[in-house]
PDB file of C-alpha atoms in Angstrom:
ATOM      1  CA  MET A   1      73.247 223.323 -54.769  1.00 47.00           C
ATOM      2  CA  SER A   2      71.709 220.555 -56.880  1.00 46.00           C
ATOM      3  CA  GLY A   3      74.050 219.174 -59.515  1.00 50.00           C
ATOM      4  CA  ALA A   4      77.184 220.712 -57.963  1.00 53.00           C
ATOM      5  CA  HIS A   5      80.258 218.529 -57.709  1.00 52.00           C
ATOM      6  CA  ALA A   6      82.603 218.684 -54.741  1.00 51.00           C
ATOM      7  CA  THR A   7      86.219 219.396 -55.586  1.00 53.00           C
ATOM      8  CA  PRO A   8      88.177 216.212 -54.851  1.00 54.00           C
ATOM      9  CA  THR A   9      90.704 216.509 -52.038  1.00 61.00           C
ATOM     10  CA  PRO A  10      94.213 216.073 -53.470  1.00 74.00           C
ATOM     11  CA  GLU A  11      96.029 212.987 -52.280  1.00 88.00           C
ATOM     12  CA  PRO A  12      98.637 213.878 -49.654  1.00 94.00           C
ATOM     13  CA  ALA A  13     102.316 213.481 -50.489  1.00 96.00           C
ATOM     14  CA  ILE A  14     102.808 211.416 -47.324  1.00 97.00           C
ATOM     15  CA  GLU A  15     100.156 209.492 -45.415  1.00 97.00           C
ATOM     16  CA  ALA A  16     100.819 207.070 -42.574  1.00 97.00           C
ATOM     17  CA  THR A  17      98.434 205.296 -40.229  1.00 96.00           C
ATOM     18  CA  GLY A  18      99.291 203.373 -37.083  1.00 96.00           C
ATOM     19  CA  LEU A  19     103.018 202.947 -37.701  1.00 97.00           C
ATOM     20  CA  ARG A  20     104.612 200.742 -35.065  1.00 97.00           C
ATOM     21  CA  LYS A  21     108.191 199.564 -34.697  1.00 97.00           C
ATOM     22  CA  SER A  22     110.019 197.760 -31.911  1.00 96.00           C
ATOM     23  CA  TYR A  23     113.533 196.468 -31.485  1.00 93.00           C
ATOM     24  CA  GLY A  24     113.406 193.666 -28.967  1.00 93.00           C
ATOM     25  CA  ASP A  25     111.634 194.950 -25.883  1.00 93.00           C
ATOM     26  CA  VAL A  26     112.066 198.594 -26.880  1.00 94.00           C
ATOM     27  CA  THR A  27     109.078 200.229 -28.580  1.00 95.00           C
ATOM     28  CA  VAL A  28     110.406 202.918 -30.916  1.00 95.00           C
ATOM     29  CA  LEU A  29     107.149 203.852 -32.676  1.00 96.00           C
ATOM     30  CA  ASP A  30     103.850 203.418 -30.888  1.00 95.00           C
ATOM     31  CA  GLY A  31     101.158 204.141 -33.482  1.00 95.00           C
ATOM     32  CA  ILE A  32     102.250 207.150 -35.549  1.00 94.00           C
ATOM     33  CA  ASP A  33      99.633 208.815 -37.782  1.00 96.00           C
ATOM     34  CA  LEU A  34     100.901 211.390 -40.254  1.00 95.00           C
ATOM     35  CA  ARG A  35      99.486 213.346 -43.188  1.00 95.00           C
ATOM     36  CA  VAL A  36     101.618 215.780 -45.212  1.00 96.00           C
ATOM     37  CA  GLY A  37     100.097 217.890 -47.984  1.00 94.00           C
ATOM     38  CA  ARG A  38     101.787 218.201 -51.361  1.00 93.00           C
ATOM     39  CA  GLY A  39     104.148 221.127 -51.769  1.00 91.00           C
ATOM     40  CA  THR A  40     104.426 221.814 -48.037  1.00 94.00           C
ATOM     41  CA  VAL A  41     107.198 221.666 -45.452  1.00 95.00           C
ATOM     42  CA  HIS A  42     106.317 219.463 -42.484  1.00 96.00           C
ATOM     43  CA  ALA A  43     108.624 219.240 -39.475  1.00 95.00           C
ATOM     44  CA  LEU A  44     108.861 216.387 -37.005  1.00 94.00           C
ATOM     45  CA  LEU A  45     110.195 217.904 -33.809  1.00 89.00           C
ATOM     46  CA  GLY A  46     111.372 215.845 -30.862  1.00 85.00           C
ATOM     47  CA  PRO A  47     114.231 214.937 -28.535  1.00 84.00           C
ATOM     48  CA  ASN A  48     116.879 212.332 -29.268  1.00 84.00           C
ATOM     49  CA  GLY A  49     115.385 208.843 -29.366  1.00 86.00           C
ATOM     50  CA  ALA A  50     111.813 210.066 -29.862  1.00 89.00           C
ATOM     51  CA  GLY A  51     111.332 208.050 -33.075  1.00 93.00           C
ATOM     52  CA  LYS A  52     111.897 210.724 -35.735  1.00 93.00           C
ATOM     53  CA  THR A  53     114.602 208.907 -37.707  1.00 92.00           C
ATOM     54  CA  THR A  54     112.758 205.581 -37.527  1.00 95.00           C
ATOM     55  CA  THR A  55     109.670 207.256 -38.982  1.00 96.00           C
ATOM     56  CA  VAL A  56     111.709 208.654 -41.873  1.00 95.00           C
ATOM     57  CA  ARG A  57     113.430 205.315 -42.518  1.00 95.00           C
ATOM     58  CA  ILE A  58     110.055 203.574 -42.785  1.00 97.00           C
ATOM     59  CA  LEU A  59     108.671 206.224 -45.132  1.00 97.00           C
ATOM     60  CA  ALA A  60     111.837 206.071 -47.248  1.00 95.00           C
ATOM     61  CA  THR A  61     111.542 202.235 -47.509  1.00 96.00           C
ATOM     62  CA  LEU A  62     114.795 201.618 -45.584  1.00 95.00           C
ATOM     63  CA  THR A  63     113.017 199.940 -42.662  1.00 95.00           C
ATOM     64  CA  ARG A  64     109.786 197.940 -42.553  1.00 96.00           C
ATOM     65  CA  ALA A  65     107.159 198.814 -39.955  1.00 96.00           C
ATOM     66  CA  ASP A  66     105.924 196.074 -37.646  1.00 97.00           C
ATOM     67  CA  ALA A  67     102.368 197.362 -38.121  1.00 97.00           C
ATOM     68  CA  GLY A  68     100.525 200.149 -39.873  1.00 97.00           C
ATOM     69  CA  ARG A  69     100.438 201.449 -43.440  1.00 96.00           C
ATOM     70  CA  ALA A  70     102.093 204.314 -45.281  1.00 97.00           C
ATOM     71  CA  ARG A  71     101.956 205.859 -48.737  1.00 97.00           C
ATOM     72  CA  VAL A  72     104.510 208.262 -50.190  1.00 97.00           C
ATOM     73  CA  ALA A  73     103.979 210.094 -53.502  1.00 95.00           C
ATOM     74  CA  GLY A  74     100.893 207.917 -54.000  1.00 95.00           C
ATOM     75  CA  TYR A  75     102.702 204.578 -53.558  1.00 97.00           C
ATOM     76  CA  ASP A  76     102.577 202.048 -50.747  1.00 97.00           C
ATOM     77  CA  VAL A  77     105.972 201.932 -49.021  1.00 97.00           C
ATOM     78  CA  ALA A  78     105.788 198.159 -48.558  1.00 95.00           C
ATOM     79  CA  ALA A  79     104.203 197.018 -51.846  1.00 96.00           C
ATOM     80  CA  ASP A  80     105.718 199.640 -54.190  1.00 96.00           C
ATOM     81  CA  ARG A  81     109.168 200.216 -52.733  1.00 95.00           C
ATOM     82  CA  ALA A  82     110.865 200.772 -56.100  1.00 95.00           C
ATOM     83  CA  ARG A  83     108.330 203.405 -57.162  1.00 95.00           C
ATOM     84  CA  VAL A  84     108.620 205.179 -53.812  1.00 96.00           C
ATOM     85  CA  ARG A  85     112.412 205.275 -54.122  1.00 93.00           C
ATOM     86  CA  ARG A  86     112.214 206.816 -57.591  1.00 92.00           C
ATOM     87  CA  ALA A  87     109.973 209.588 -56.231  1.00 94.00           C
ATOM     88  CA  ILE A  88     112.017 210.594 -53.171  1.00 95.00           C
ATOM     89  CA  SER A  89     115.395 211.766 -51.954  1.00 91.00           C
ATOM     90  CA  LEU A  90     116.862 211.358 -48.470  1.00 90.00           C
ATOM     91  CA  THR A  91     119.516 213.502 -46.829  1.00 85.00           C
ATOM     92  CA  GLY A  92     120.648 212.339 -43.410  1.00 74.00           C
ATOM     93  CA  GLN A  93     122.563 213.838 -40.529  1.00 67.00           C
ATOM     94  CA  PHE A  94     125.932 213.299 -42.206  1.00 65.00           C
ATOM     95  CA  ALA A  95     126.856 214.290 -45.748  1.00 64.00           C
ATOM     96  CA  ALA A  96     127.183 211.192 -47.953  1.00 76.00           C
ATOM     97  CA  VAL A  97     129.432 212.656 -50.642  1.00 84.00           C
ATOM     98  CA  ASP A  98     132.628 211.185 -52.107  1.00 89.00           C
ATOM     99  CA  ALA A  99     135.436 213.210 -50.540  1.00 91.00           C
ATOM    100  CA  MET A 100     137.877 212.121 -53.272  1.00 94.00           C
ATOM    101  CA  GLN A 101     135.788 213.589 -56.083  1.00 95.00           C
ATOM    102  CA  THR A 102     135.176 217.248 -56.863  1.00 96.00           C
ATOM    103  CA  GLY A 103     131.799 218.789 -56.240  1.00 94.00           C
ATOM    104  CA  GLU A 104     131.034 218.689 -59.947  1.00 95.00           C
ATOM    105  CA  GLU A 105     132.153 215.065 -60.267  1.00 96.00           C
ATOM    106  CA  ASN A 106     129.868 214.066 -57.384  1.00 95.00           C
ATOM    107  CA  LEU A 107     126.844 215.614 -59.072  1.00 95.00           C
ATOM    108  CA  ARG A 108     127.668 214.302 -62.538  1.00 95.00           C
ATOM    109  CA  MET A 109     128.072 210.801 -61.099  1.00 94.00           C
ATOM    110  CA  MET A 110     124.684 210.984 -59.389  1.00 91.00           C
ATOM    111  CA  ALA A 111     123.072 212.306 -62.568  1.00 92.00           C
ATOM    112  CA  ARG A 112     124.549 209.455 -64.613  1.00 92.00           C
ATOM    113  CA  LEU A 113     123.336 206.924 -62.023  1.00 89.00           C
ATOM    114  CA  SER A 114     119.847 208.389 -62.364  1.00 85.00           C
ATOM    115  CA  GLY A 115     119.924 207.617 -66.092  1.00 88.00           C
ATOM    116  CA  LEU A 116     120.918 210.913 -67.690  1.00 91.00           C
ATOM    117  CA  SER A 117     123.241 211.014 -70.700  1.00 94.00           C
ATOM    118  CA  ARG A 118     126.723 212.483 -70.293  1.00 94.00           C
ATOM    119  CA  ALA A 119     125.654 215.805 -71.782  1.00 96.00           C
ATOM    120  CA  ALA A 120     122.465 215.964 -69.731  1.00 95.00           C
ATOM    121  CA  ALA A 121     124.373 214.996 -66.575  1.00 94.00           C
ATOM    122  CA  ALA A 122     126.862 217.817 -67.149  1.00 95.00           C
ATOM    123  CA  ARG A 123     124.025 220.316 -67.631  1.00 95.00           C
ATOM    124  CA  ARG A 124     122.192 219.111 -64.518  1.00 94.00           C
ATOM    125  CA  ALA A 125     125.369 219.286 -62.427  1.00 95.00           C
ATOM    126  CA  GLY A 126     125.968 222.857 -63.580  1.00 95.00           C
ATOM    127  CA  GLU A 127     122.397 223.861 -62.719  1.00 92.00           C
ATOM    128  CA  LEU A 128     122.652 222.415 -59.230  1.00 92.00           C
ATOM    129  CA  LEU A 129     126.091 223.906 -58.547  1.00 93.00           C
ATOM    130  CA  GLU A 130     124.703 227.334 -59.356  1.00 91.00           C
ATOM    131  CA  ARG A 131     121.473 226.795 -57.435  1.00 86.00           C
ATOM    132  CA  PHE A 132     123.357 225.758 -54.296  1.00 86.00           C
ATOM    133  CA  SER A 133     126.055 228.473 -54.600  1.00 88.00           C
ATOM    134  CA  LEU A 134     128.842 225.944 -55.227  1.00 93.00           C
ATOM    135  CA  THR A 135     129.976 227.053 -58.693  1.00 94.00           C
ATOM    136  CA  ASP A 136     133.217 228.610 -57.436  1.00 95.00           C
ATOM    137  CA  ALA A 137     134.113 225.337 -55.670  1.00 94.00           C
ATOM    138  CA  ARG A 138     133.061 222.993 -58.483  1.00 95.00           C
ATOM    139  CA  HIS A 139     136.637 221.817 -59.192  1.00 96.00           C
ATOM    140  CA  ARG A 140     137.672 221.404 -55.541  1.00 95.00           C
ATOM    141  CA  LEU A 141     137.679 217.986 -53.883  1.00 96.00           C
ATOM    142  CA  ALA A 142     134.579 217.581 -51.725  1.00 93.00           C
ATOM    143  CA  GLY A 143     136.874 216.582 -48.872  1.00 93.00           C
ATOM    144  CA  THR A 144     138.110 220.191 -48.710  1.00 95.00           C
ATOM    145  CA  TYR A 145     134.590 221.621 -48.363  1.00 93.00           C
ATOM    146  CA  SER A 146     133.328 223.110 -45.102  1.00 89.00           C
ATOM    147  CA  GLY A 147     130.578 221.273 -43.238  1.00 84.00           C
ATOM    148  CA  GLY A 148     127.924 223.586 -44.643  1.00 84.00           C
ATOM    149  CA  MET A 149     129.217 223.201 -48.211  1.00 89.00           C
ATOM    150  CA  ARG A 150     129.296 219.407 -47.910  1.00 89.00           C
ATOM    151  CA  ARG A 151     125.709 219.393 -46.638  1.00 85.00           C
ATOM    152  CA  ARG A 152     124.599 221.617 -49.534  1.00 88.00           C
ATOM    153  CA  LEU A 153     126.390 219.314 -51.990  1.00 92.00           C
ATOM    154  CA  ASP A 154     124.693 216.298 -50.405  1.00 89.00           C
ATOM    155  CA  LEU A 155     121.285 217.949 -50.743  1.00 87.00           C
ATOM    156  CA  ALA A 156     122.047 218.922 -54.350  1.00 89.00           C
ATOM    157  CA  ALA A 157     122.951 215.301 -55.131  1.00 90.00           C
ATOM    158  CA  GLY A 158     119.601 214.200 -53.740  1.00 87.00           C
ATOM    159  CA  LEU A 159     117.775 216.595 -56.040  1.00 87.00           C
ATOM    160  CA  VAL A 160     119.387 215.431 -59.285  1.00 89.00           C
ATOM    161  CA  GLY A 161     116.224 213.603 -60.273  1.00 85.00           C
ATOM    162  CA  ASP A 162     113.743 216.318 -59.204  1.00 86.00           C
ATOM    163  CA  PRO A 163     112.104 214.175 -56.471  1.00 92.00           C
ATOM    164  CA  GLU A 164     108.507 214.756 -55.466  1.00 94.00           C
ATOM    165  CA  VAL A 165     109.249 214.211 -51.785  1.00 96.00           C
ATOM    166  CA  VAL A 166     112.447 215.228 -49.981  1.00 94.00           C
ATOM    167  CA  PHE A 167     113.273 213.697 -46.587  1.00 95.00           C
ATOM    168  CA  LEU A 168     115.728 215.716 -44.494  1.00 92.00           C
ATOM    169  CA  ASP A 169     116.727 213.863 -41.331  1.00 90.00           C
ATOM    170  CA  GLU A 170     118.292 216.451 -38.999  1.00 88.00           C
ATOM    171  CA  PRO A 171     120.229 217.993 -41.899  1.00 85.00           C
ATOM    172  CA  THR A 172     121.742 220.859 -39.901  1.00 85.00           C
ATOM    173  CA  THR A 173     123.080 218.794 -36.993  1.00 81.00           C
ATOM    174  CA  GLY A 174     126.633 219.878 -36.224  1.00 79.00           C
ATOM    175  CA  LEU A 175     126.596 222.950 -38.459  1.00 81.00           C
ATOM    176  CA  ASP A 176     127.619 226.389 -37.231  1.00 82.00           C
ATOM    177  CA  PRO A 177     124.871 229.065 -37.102  1.00 84.00           C
ATOM    178  CA  ARG A 178     125.879 230.646 -40.432  1.00 83.00           C
ATOM    179  CA  SER A 179     125.909 227.310 -42.288  1.00 83.00           C
ATOM    180  CA  ARG A 180     122.606 226.346 -40.676  1.00 85.00           C
ATOM    181  CA  ARG A 181     120.940 229.511 -41.953  1.00 86.00           C
ATOM    182  CA  GLU A 182     122.393 228.996 -45.426  1.00 84.00           C
ATOM    183  CA  LEU A 183     120.876 225.529 -45.517  1.00 84.00           C
ATOM    184  CA  TRP A 184     117.539 226.910 -44.321  1.00 88.00           C
ATOM    185  CA  ASP A 185     117.504 229.183 -47.361  1.00 87.00           C
ATOM    186  CA  VAL A 186     118.155 226.170 -49.608  1.00 85.00           C
ATOM    187  CA  VAL A 187     115.343 224.155 -47.994  1.00 87.00           C
ATOM    188  CA  ALA A 188     112.931 227.063 -48.413  1.00 89.00           C
ATOM    189  CA  GLU A 189     113.868 227.286 -52.101  1.00 86.00           C
ATOM    190  CA  VAL A 190     113.368 223.538 -52.607  1.00 87.00           C
ATOM    191  CA  ALA A 191     109.862 223.833 -51.145  1.00 89.00           C
ATOM    192  CA  ALA A 192     109.123 226.969 -53.192  1.00 88.00           C
ATOM    193  CA  ARG A 193     109.839 224.971 -56.361  1.00 86.00           C
ATOM    194  CA  GLY A 194     107.044 222.549 -55.492  1.00 89.00           C
ATOM    195  CA  ALA A 195     108.695 219.645 -53.685  1.00 92.00           C
ATOM    196  CA  THR A 196     107.215 218.278 -50.474  1.00 96.00           C
ATOM    197  CA  VAL A 197     109.702 218.358 -47.592  1.00 95.00           C
ATOM    198  CA  LEU A 198     109.563 216.259 -44.432  1.00 96.00           C
ATOM    199  CA  LEU A 199     112.147 217.618 -42.010  1.00 93.00           C
ATOM    200  CA  THR A 200     113.183 216.102 -38.699  1.00 93.00           C
ATOM    201  CA  THR A 201     114.915 218.384 -36.252  1.00 88.00           C
ATOM    202  CA  GLN A 202     115.746 219.077 -32.636  1.00 82.00           C
ATOM    203  CA  TYR A 203     116.050 222.797 -33.365  1.00 82.00           C
ATOM    204  CA  LEU A 204     112.935 224.718 -32.416  1.00 79.00           C
ATOM    205  CA  GLU A 205     113.914 227.790 -34.426  1.00 82.00           C
ATOM    206  CA  GLU A 206     114.404 225.592 -37.489  1.00 88.00           C
ATOM    207  CA  ALA A 207     110.888 224.166 -37.271  1.00 88.00           C
ATOM    208  CA  ASP A 208     109.397 227.580 -36.530  1.00 86.00           C
ATOM    209  CA  ARG A 209     111.110 229.180 -39.521  1.00 89.00           C
ATOM    210  CA  LEU A 210     110.728 226.494 -42.179  1.00 91.00           C
ATOM    211  CA  ALA A 211     107.632 224.417 -41.514  1.00 93.00           C
ATOM    212  CA  ASP A 212     104.047 224.966 -42.633  1.00 94.00           C
ATOM    213  CA  ARG A 213     103.026 222.404 -40.020  1.00 95.00           C
ATOM    214  CA  ILE A 214     104.867 220.820 -37.110  1.00 93.00           C
ATOM    215  CA  GLY A 215     104.383 217.455 -35.442  1.00 93.00           C
ATOM    216  CA  VAL A 216     105.828 216.989 -31.959  1.00 90.00           C
ATOM    217  CA  ILE A 217     106.941 213.407 -31.450  1.00 91.00           C
ATOM    218  CA  ASN A 218     107.907 211.948 -28.092  1.00 89.00           C
ATOM    219  CA  ALA A 219     108.449 208.399 -26.875  1.00 89.00           C
ATOM    220  CA  GLY A 220     107.309 207.007 -30.215  1.00 93.00           C
ATOM    221  CA  ARG A 221     104.004 208.892 -30.288  1.00 93.00           C
ATOM    222  CA  LEU A 222     102.828 212.026 -32.054  1.00 92.00           C
ATOM    223  CA  VAL A 223     101.763 214.139 -29.077  1.00 89.00           C
ATOM    224  CA  ALA A 224     100.714 217.300 -30.967  1.00 87.00           C
ATOM    225  CA  GLU A 225     100.447 218.664 -34.486  1.00 91.00           C
ATOM    226  CA  GLY A 226      99.597 222.009 -36.057  1.00 91.00           C
ATOM    227  CA  THR A 227     101.048 225.292 -37.221  1.00 90.00           C
ATOM    228  CA  ALA A 228     103.622 226.975 -34.997  1.00 85.00           C
ATOM    229  CA  ASP A 229     100.978 229.458 -33.794  1.00 81.00           C
ATOM    230  CA  GLU A 230      98.474 226.683 -33.064  1.00 83.00           C
ATOM    231  CA  LEU A 231     101.035 224.799 -31.007  1.00 82.00           C
ATOM    232  CA  LYS A 232     102.042 227.924 -29.111  1.00 74.00           C
ATOM    233  CA  SER A 233      98.393 228.582 -28.241  1.00 72.00           C
ATOM    234  CA  ARG A 234      98.275 225.170 -26.527  1.00 69.00           C
ATOM    235  CA  VAL A 235     100.504 226.497 -23.755  1.00 63.00           C
ATOM    236  CA  GLY A 236      98.504 229.675 -23.325  1.00 59.00           C
ATOM    237  CA  GLY A 237      99.954 231.941 -26.003  1.00 68.00           C
ATOM    238  CA  HIS A 238     102.060 233.698 -23.343  1.00 79.00           C
ATOM    239  CA  ARG A 239     104.241 232.682 -20.415  1.00 82.00           C
ATOM    240  CA  LEU A 240     104.300 234.189 -16.951  1.00 89.00           C
ATOM    241  CA  ASP A 241     107.815 233.922 -15.527  1.00 91.00           C
ATOM    242  CA  LEU A 242     107.902 233.939 -11.734  1.00 94.00           C
ATOM    243  CA  VAL A 243     110.972 234.381  -9.554  1.00 96.00           C
ATOM    244  CA  THR A 244     110.241 232.666  -6.258  1.00 96.00           C
ATOM    245  CA  THR A 245     111.435 233.880  -2.882  1.00 95.00           C
ATOM    246  CA  ASP A 246     113.133 230.629  -1.887  1.00 95.00           C
ATOM    247  CA  GLU A 247     113.657 226.985  -2.847  1.00 94.00           C
ATOM    248  CA  HIS A 248     110.618 225.822  -0.874  1.00 94.00           C
ATOM    249  CA  ALA A 249     108.342 228.127  -2.875  1.00 94.00           C
ATOM    250  CA  TYR A 250     110.040 227.038  -6.115  1.00 93.00           C
ATOM    251  CA  LEU A 251     109.384 223.346  -5.400  1.00 93.00           C
ATOM    252  CA  ARG A 252     105.765 224.010  -4.374  1.00 93.00           C
ATOM    253  CA  LEU A 253     104.956 225.820  -7.620  1.00 93.00           C
ATOM    254  CA  SER A 254     107.114 223.679  -9.906  1.00 89.00           C
ATOM    255  CA  PRO A 255     104.411 221.146 -10.970  1.00 88.00           C
ATOM    256  CA  ARG A 256     102.415 223.941 -12.638  1.00 84.00           C
ATOM    257  CA  ALA A 257     105.341 225.160 -14.749  1.00 84.00           C
ATOM    258  CA  VAL A 258     106.353 224.479 -18.352  1.00 74.00           C
ATOM    259  CA  HIS A 259     109.734 226.180 -17.900  1.00 76.00           C
ATOM    260  CA  HIS A 260     112.130 225.504 -15.018  1.00 81.00           C
ATOM    261  CA  ASP A 261     115.319 227.333 -14.007  1.00 86.00           C
ATOM    262  CA  PRO A 262     116.246 226.102 -10.529  1.00 89.00           C
ATOM    263  CA  ASP A 263     119.477 228.111 -10.371  1.00 91.00           C
ATOM    264  CA  ALA A 264     117.529 231.351 -10.778  1.00 92.00           C
ATOM    265  CA  LEU A 265     114.499 230.032  -8.822  1.00 94.00           C
ATOM    266  CA  THR A 266     112.419 230.912 -11.894  1.00 93.00           C
ATOM    267  CA  LEU A 267     109.343 229.109 -13.207  1.00 91.00           C
ATOM    268  CA  GLY A 268     107.314 229.711 -16.373  1.00 86.00           C
ATOM    269  CA  ILE A 269     103.523 229.309 -16.167  1.00 87.00           C
ATOM    270  CA  PRO A 270     101.200 229.330 -19.226  1.00 82.00           C
ATOM    271  CA  THR A 271      98.842 232.318 -19.449  1.00 84.00           C
ATOM    272  CA  ASP A 272      96.712 234.044 -22.075  1.00 80.00           C
ATOM    273  CA  GLY A 273      98.605 237.274 -21.338  1.00 81.00           C
ATOM    274  CA  THR A 274      95.629 239.320 -20.145  1.00 87.00           C
ATOM    275  CA  ALA A 275      95.880 241.324 -16.932  1.00 91.00           C
ATOM    276  CA  ALA A 276      92.835 239.526 -15.545  1.00 92.00           C
ATOM    277  CA  HIS A 277      94.367 236.082 -16.067  1.00 90.00           C
ATOM    278  CA  VAL A 278      97.741 237.132 -14.682  1.00 91.00           C
ATOM    279  CA  ARG A 279      96.073 238.540 -11.531  1.00 93.00           C
ATOM    280  CA  ALA A 280      94.018 235.363 -11.142  1.00 94.00           C
ATOM    281  CA  LEU A 281      97.125 233.179 -11.484  1.00 92.00           C
ATOM    282  CA  LEU A 282      99.024 235.213  -8.898  1.00 94.00           C
ATOM    283  CA  ASP A 283      96.119 234.978  -6.438  1.00 94.00           C
ATOM    284  CA  GLU A 284      95.859 231.222  -7.031  1.00 94.00           C
ATOM    285  CA  LEU A 285      99.572 230.450  -6.901  1.00 94.00           C
ATOM    286  CA  ASP A 286     100.543 232.819  -4.094  1.00 94.00           C
ATOM    287  CA  PRO A 287      97.422 233.679  -2.062  1.00 94.00           C
ATOM    288  CA  HIS A 288      99.462 234.922   0.920  1.00 93.00           C
ATOM    289  CA  ARG A 289     101.822 236.949  -1.307  1.00 93.00           C
ATOM    290  CA  THR A 290     104.920 235.405   0.261  1.00 94.00           C
ATOM    291  CA  ASP A 291     106.292 233.059  -2.442  1.00 94.00           C
ATOM    292  CA  ILE A 292     106.716 235.238  -5.554  1.00 95.00           C
ATOM    293  CA  ALA A 293     109.359 237.965  -5.614  1.00 95.00           C
ATOM    294  CA  ARG A 294     109.176 239.201  -9.239  1.00 94.00           C
ATOM    295  CA  LEU A 295     107.347 238.424 -12.460  1.00 93.00           C
ATOM    296  CA  SER A 296     107.441 239.075 -16.204  1.00 92.00           C
ATOM    297  CA  VAL A 297     105.158 238.159 -19.127  1.00 89.00           C
ATOM    298  CA  HIS A 298     106.311 237.253 -22.637  1.00 78.00           C
ATOM    299  CA  SER A 299     104.932 235.506 -25.730  1.00 76.00           C
ATOM    300  CA  ALA A 300     105.093 231.726 -25.730  1.00 68.00           C
ATOM    301  CA  THR A 301     107.703 230.118 -27.959  1.00 70.00           C
ATOM    302  CA  LEU A 302     108.132 226.672 -29.463  1.00 72.00           C
ATOM    303  CA  ASP A 303     110.529 226.037 -26.569  1.00 71.00           C
ATOM    304  CA  ASP A 304     107.565 226.264 -24.212  1.00 69.00           C
ATOM    305  CA  VAL A 305     105.524 223.914 -26.397  1.00 73.00           C
ATOM    306  CA  PHE A 306     108.410 221.466 -26.692  1.00 75.00           C
ATOM    307  CA  LEU A 307     109.098 221.408 -22.949  1.00 70.00           C
ATOM    308  CA  ALA A 308     105.417 221.122 -22.050  1.00 70.00           C
ATOM    309  CA  LEU A 309     104.755 218.243 -24.452  1.00 72.00           C
ATOM    310  CA  THR A 310     107.955 216.239 -24.067  1.00 71.00           C
ATOM    311  CA  ALA A 311     108.592 216.577 -20.327  1.00 63.00           C
ATOM    312  CA  LYS A 312     105.644 214.342 -19.447  1.00 51.00           C
ATOM    313  CA  GLU A 313     107.498 211.121 -20.151  1.00 45.00           C
ATOM    314  CA  PRO A 314     111.012 210.193 -21.203  1.00 39.00           C
ATOM    315  CA  ALA A 315     111.887 209.469 -24.792  1.00 38.00           C
ATOM    316  CA  HIS A 316     112.936 205.948 -25.734  1.00 37.00           C
ATOM    317  CA  VAL A 317     116.586 205.285 -26.363  1.00 29.00           C
TER     318      VAL A 317
END
């Protein structure tokens, strides 16, 4: 309509174009493009050595890219490093808390370092202890905390200054299932309060549960990106599991599969789940009806996506 003005697209919280990084002859990042909307949770999913941590270190100004550009919270990570650092927090794979201080002392120290007065630091520490369910342990040395409690304390310390962007680099690595789920609840709350979260993980369930969008990274490249449902649809939406009659049949059909279980002679083949497609696959894969003993159909999972997208080439060390 004449005279109408388009609503401007809000600037993303994180935007990266063509990020490259090598160490000697090893290419760690091979042209990463990334765009993360404000107030969302974005997961980078990939195997060990895929380039997830290097990506986070570049975005958090801890490592310089060899090529490419990136902006975080509206600031260039190379030209405005100090401004980027004031706008972010970073929690890594291992809790970086002082084991010889109490939980409360850790948070008050971080609040003082961020510029708060003594009174304001005490108030902020109390708020965070309550928010992260650590009030009862506030006077205990952090060294006596469980792994899950230490990780929650570490995340609380990173939120002292109410950062716009929170980087979580495999934050639940090494945690037991109960502690992992407790931390998931905390991450969901952080996002609900308006922060942007970039999460790296090897746990498919973690990405599926927490992330608005997921990027699959492998061998230094972003090989797919979308919502969990969009990624699942890339491998057919469903999976046809076939139990073959013998090892020869298993090896013949193996190249078509996204899931392999050689011990059980079972292969998973992408399908749309309809009877017509399943019948067509069976006729194509086993025209003489001698190689397939049993079959079952189930919905595709992020495991199927992950295996299909990362099995094509090995990740870099």
